[in-house]
Coordinates of C-alpha atoms in Angstrom, one line a residue:
M1 CA -18.9 -1.2 -17.6
S2 CA -19.0 -2.6 -13.9
T3 CA -16.0 -5.1 -13.1
S4 CA -17.5 -8.2 -11.3
Q5 CA -16.1 -8.3 -7.9
T6 CA -14.5 -11.3 -5.3
L7 CA -14.1 -11.1 -1.6
V8 CA -11.0 -12.8 -1.4
L9 CA -10.5 -14.2 2.4
Q10 CA -7.5 -14.5 4.4
A11 CA -6.0 -16.0 7.7
P12 CA -2.9 -18.4 8.9
T13 CA -6.1 -20.8 10.2
L14 CA -9.6 -20.4 8.2
D15 CA -11.8 -22.3 9.7
Q16 CA -14.9 -22.5 8.1
A17 CA -17.4 -21.5 10.1
R18 CA -15.8 -17.7 9.3
I19 CA -16.2 -18.3 6.1
T20 CA -19.8 -19.2 6.2
E21 CA -20.7 -16.4 8.5
L22 CA -18.4 -14.1 5.8
A23 CA -19.7 -15.9 2.8
A24 CA -24.2 -15.1 3.6
L25 CA -23.0 -11.5 4.7
A26 CA -21.8 -11.1 1.1
A27 CA -24.5 -12.4 -0.5
A28 CA -21.4 -14.4 -2.0
S29 CA -23.0 -17.0 -4.7
N30 CA -20.2 -19.2 -4.7
I31 CA -16.7 -20.6 -2.4
T32 CA -13.5 -21.7 -3.8
P33 CA -10.8 -22.4 -2.5
F34 CA -7.6 -21.5 -3.3
A35 CA -4.9 -22.1 -1.4
A36 CA -4.2 -23.8 2.2
N37 CA -6.4 -20.6 4.4
V38 CA -7.1 -19.0 1.3
V39 CA -11.4 -18.6 0.0
R40 CA -12.5 -16.9 -3.0
L41 CA -16.3 -15.8 -3.1
E42 CA -17.4 -14.9 -6.5
G43 CA -21.2 -12.6 -6.9
V44 CA -20.9 -11.3 -3.7
D45 CA -22.6 -7.7 -3.2
P46 CA -20.7 -5.0 -3.4
A47 CA -23.3 -2.8 -1.7
R48 CA -22.8 -4.5 1.5
R49 CA -19.2 -4.5 1.5
E50 CA -18.3 -2.1 4.1
L51 CA -20.8 -4.5 6.8
V52 CA -18.4 -7.0 5.8
L53 CA -15.1 -5.6 5.9
A54 CA -15.9 -4.7 9.7
R55 CA -17.4 -7.9 10.4
A56 CA -14.2 -9.9 8.7
H57 CA -11.9 -7.5 11.0
S58 CA -13.5 -8.5 13.6
L59 CA -13.1 -12.0 13.3
S60 CA -9.5 -11.7 12.2
V61 CA -9.3 -12.3 8.2
D62 CA -8.4 -10.3 5.6
A63 CA -11.3 -9.9 3.5
N64 CA -10.0 -8.3 0.4
Y65 CA -12.8 -7.3 -2.6
V66 CA -11.6 -7.3 -6.1
D67 CA -11.4 -7.9 -9.5
S68 CA -12.4 -11.4 -10.8
Q69 CA -10.8 -11.5 -14.1
R70 CA -7.4 -9.8 -12.5
R71 CA -4.3 -11.6 -12.4
F72 CA -0.7 -11.4 -10.5
A73 CA 1.3 -11.3 -13.8
D74 CA -0.4 -8.6 -15.1
F75 CA 1.5 -6.2 -12.5
G76 CA 5.3 -5.1 -13.2
L77 CA 6.1 -3.0 -10.7
V78 CA 5.6 -2.6 -6.8
V79 CA 7.1 0.1 -4.6
S80 CA 7.2 -1.4 -0.5
D81 CA 8.1 0.5 2.6
M82 CA 10.9 -0.3 4.4
D83 CA 10.3 -0.7 7.9
S84 CA 7.8 -2.3 9.4
T85 CA 6.3 -3.2 5.9
L86 CA 9.3 -5.4 5.0
I87 CA 11.4 -5.8 7.4
T88 CA 9.3 -6.6 11.2
I89 CA 12.2 -3.5 13.1
E90 CA 12.2 0.0 12.7
C91 CA 15.3 0.8 12.5
I92 CA 16.0 3.6 13.3
D93 CA 14.1 2.6 16.8
E94 CA 16.9 -0.8 17.0
I95 CA 19.9 1.6 16.7
A96 CA 18.5 3.9 19.0
D97 CA 19.2 1.1 21.6
M98 CA 22.7 0.8 20.7
Q99 CA 22.1 4.2 22.8
G100 CA 19.7 3.4 25.8
L101 CA 17.8 6.0 23.5
K102 CA 14.5 3.4 21.9
P103 CA 12.0 4.5 24.2
Q104 CA 12.8 8.4 23.8
V105 CA 12.8 7.2 19.7
A106 CA 10.2 4.7 19.0
A107 CA 7.7 7.6 20.8
I108 CA 8.2 10.0 18.2
T109 CA 8.7 7.6 15.5
E110 CA 5.1 6.3 16.6
R111 CA 3.7 9.3 17.0
S112 CA 5.3 10.2 13.4
M113 CA 4.0 6.9 12.1
R114 CA 0.4 8.0 12.8
G115 CA 0.8 11.0 11.0
E116 CA 0.3 13.1 13.7
L117 CA 4.2 15.0 13.5
D118 CA 5.5 15.7 9.8
F119 CA 8.4 13.2 8.7
A120 CA 10.9 15.0 7.5
E121 CA 10.9 16.9 11.2
S122 CA 10.5 14.2 13.1
L123 CA 13.0 11.5 11.2
K124 CA 16.0 15.4 11.6
A125 CA 14.6 14.7 16.4
R126 CA 15.1 11.3 16.0
V127 CA 19.3 10.7 13.2
A128 CA 19.4 13.8 16.3
L129 CA 19.3 11.5 19.4
L130 CA 22.2 8.9 17.5
A131 CA 25.0 11.7 17.7
G132 CA 27.7 9.9 19.0
L133 CA 26.8 6.6 18.1
P134 CA 29.4 3.9 15.7
E135 CA 28.6 2.9 13.0
T136 CA 29.3 -0.4 13.5
A137 CA 25.9 -0.5 15.6
L138 CA 24.7 -0.6 12.3
A139 CA 25.9 -3.3 11.4
R140 CA 25.5 -4.6 14.3
V141 CA 21.0 -3.7 14.0
Y142 CA 21.1 -5.1 10.5
E143 CA 22.8 -8.1 11.6
E144 CA 21.4 -9.6 15.1
R145 CA 17.7 -7.5 14.7
L146 CA 16.8 -7.0 11.5
Q147 CA 13.7 -9.8 9.6
L148 CA 12.4 -10.1 7.1
M149 CA 8.2 -9.0 7.2
S150 CA 6.7 -13.2 7.2
G151 CA 6.2 -14.3 3.5
A152 CA 9.0 -11.8 2.3
R153 CA 10.4 -14.4 0.5
E154 CA 7.7 -16.1 -1.0
F155 CA 5.9 -12.7 -2.3
L156 CA 9.3 -11.6 -3.6
A157 CA 9.6 -14.8 -5.5
Q158 CA 6.6 -14.3 -7.3
C159 CA 7.3 -11.2 -8.2
Q160 CA 10.3 -12.6 -10.3
K161 CA 8.8 -15.0 -11.5
H162 CA 6.3 -13.1 -13.2
N163 CA 8.8 -10.2 -14.3
I164 CA 7.7 -7.8 -11.5
K165 CA 10.2 -4.9 -11.2
F166 CA 10.4 -4.3 -7.2
M167 CA 11.6 -0.8 -5.5
L168 CA 12.1 -0.7 -2.4
V169 CA 11.0 3.2 -1.5
S170 CA 12.0 4.0 2.4
G171 CA 12.5 7.0 4.7
G172 CA 14.8 4.5 6.9
F173 CA 18.2 4.4 5.7
T174 CA 20.8 3.4 2.6
Y175 CA 22.8 1.3 5.5
F176 CA 20.2 -1.1 5.5
T177 CA 18.1 -0.4 1.5
E178 CA 21.4 -1.2 -0.2
R179 CA 21.9 -4.0 1.7
L180 CA 18.9 -5.9 1.3
K181 CA 19.4 -4.8 -2.5
T182 CA 22.3 -7.3 -2.6
Q183 CA 20.4 -9.6 0.0
L184 CA 16.7 -10.1 -2.2
G185 CA 18.1 -9.2 -5.6
L186 CA 15.7 -5.6 -5.3
D187 CA 15.9 -3.9 -7.8
Y188 CA 15.7 -0.2 -6.9
T189 CA 16.4 0.7 -3.4
Y190 CA 15.9 4.8 -2.0
A191 CA 15.7 5.6 1.4
N192 CA 17.8 8.3 3.7
Q193 CA 21.6 9.3 4.0
L194 CA 22.2 9.2 7.4
E195 CA 26.0 11.4 7.4
I196 CA 29.0 9.5 9.1
I197 CA 32.1 11.2 10.6
D198 CA 35.3 9.3 11.5
G199 CA 33.1 6.4 11.6
K200 CA 30.4 8.4 14.0
L201 CA 26.9 8.9 12.5
S202 CA 27.0 13.1 12.8
G203 CA 23.3 12.6 14.0
R204 CA 22.2 13.9 11.1
V205 CA 20.8 13.1 7.1
T206 CA 22.8 14.8 4.1
G207 CA 20.2 15.0 0.8
E208 CA 16.8 15.4 0.0
I209 CA 15.0 13.5 2.5
V210 CA 12.5 10.4 1.0
D211 CA 9.8 12.1 2.6
A212 CA 5.9 10.9 1.7
A213 CA 6.0 13.4 -1.5
A214 CA 9.5 11.8 -2.2
K215 CA 7.8 8.1 -2.0
R216 CA 4.7 9.1 -4.6
R217 CA 7.4 11.1 -6.9
L218 CA 10.2 8.1 -7.3
L219 CA 6.7 5.8 -7.7
I220 CA 5.6 7.5 -10.4
E221 CA 8.6 8.6 -12.3
Q222 CA 9.3 4.9 -11.8
R223 CA 6.2 3.5 -13.4
E224 CA 6.5 6.6 -15.9
A225 CA 10.3 5.0 -16.9
L226 CA 9.0 1.8 -16.9
G227 CA 5.6 2.7 -19.4
L228 CA 3.1 1.2 -17.2
R229 CA 0.2 2.3 -16.3
A230 CA -1.3 3.4 -12.7
D231 CA -3.0 -0.4 -12.3
Q232 CA -0.2 -2.4 -12.8
V233 CA 1.5 -1.2 -9.9
I234 CA 0.5 -1.8 -6.8
A235 CA 2.1 -0.3 -3.3
M236 CA 2.7 -0.8 0.5
G237 CA 3.7 0.0 4.0
D238 CA 2.4 0.9 6.9
G239 CA 2.8 4.3 8.0
A240 CA 1.1 8.0 7.3
N241 CA 4.3 8.3 5.5
D242 CA 3.3 6.1 3.0
L243 CA -1.1 6.9 2.5
Q244 CA 0.6 9.5 -0.6
M245 CA 2.8 6.6 -2.7
L246 CA -1.7 3.9 -1.9
A247 CA -3.1 6.1 -3.1
E248 CA -1.1 7.3 -6.7
A249 CA -1.0 3.0 -7.3
G250 CA -3.4 1.2 -9.5
V251 CA -3.0 -1.1 -6.0
G252 CA -2.4 -0.1 -2.4
V253 CA -1.5 -2.2 0.1
A254 CA -2.0 -1.5 4.0
T255 CA 0.5 -4.2 5.4
H256 CA 0.1 -4.8 9.1
A257 CA -0.3 -1.1 9.0
K258 CA -1.5 1.4 11.5
P259 CA -5.8 2.5 11.6
V260 CA -5.1 5.7 9.7
V261 CA -3.9 3.6 7.0
R262 CA -5.6 1.1 6.8
A263 CA -8.7 3.6 6.9
Q264 CA -7.3 4.9 3.9
A265 CA -5.7 1.9 1.5
S266 CA -8.5 0.1 -0.5
Y267 CA -6.3 -3.1 0.6
A268 CA -4.7 -4.3 3.5
I269 CA -3.3 -7.2 4.9
S270 CA -3.0 -7.6 8.5
H271 CA -2.7 -11.1 10.2
V272 CA -1.2 -13.2 7.4
G273 CA 2.2 -13.2 5.8
L274 CA 3.4 -10.8 2.4
D275 CA 3.1 -13.8 0.2
G276 CA -1.2 -12.8 0.9
I277 CA -1.2 -10.0 -1.6
C278 CA -0.4 -12.7 -4.4
H279 CA -3.1 -14.4 -3.5
L280 CA -5.8 -11.8 -4.1
F281 CA -5.5 -12.0 -7.1
L282 CA -5.6 -15.6 -10.0

């Protein structure tokens, strides 16, 4: 039995001209304002999906086809990446900036995020460049540079309102995930452990590296522990390291993501904040 689809349009400012054009292109039978700068188009022709998504992207509009009857409260778990997803920065790049090495480290980060380098090897190479940096640099990054992504607090509030568990699973570092867990009241966090000797970074990580396969495995383990189905899980991320966990979730959202991730994810939020994920569902 096929499920009816609704096309959800979102943008920081969503004018009538763009709504009208996309509604016509989608062959929508009904236009319903849903929230500020959010409209739901009903009765759309699924055969026009790719055409509509391409045009919406060119118009700087987030367009997502969703199950018409799906409610945000139906979900039980959100699994999120941290760097450039829940927060606006790449922590390792900002740590490197304290060493005057940001361009070198950021270049490796960018290639890894695009899927051009093995994540584990790229992480080891980047961390090695940080050897000798005082542990206090981590505190400076957290206190001075780390900011939540737009809409993150609103999104988390909706998760807590509907008793949806939130798991932060990061290829970054426990120093940041543990502090965010306390600050934001997150349910579960997993990340890489930087080795610190005599108050300085050794240039190594300890324990298992949280790579793409680990993110997928952690999602499955937590989903099963909560007794949830795949369609009750939302995963969100921005880099190639997130693709496996996005594919494992019922709703995998590319959030302000690299092109390789947008191309493979079923849903994408590129122009509005993380609270836009809530708006995809009734």
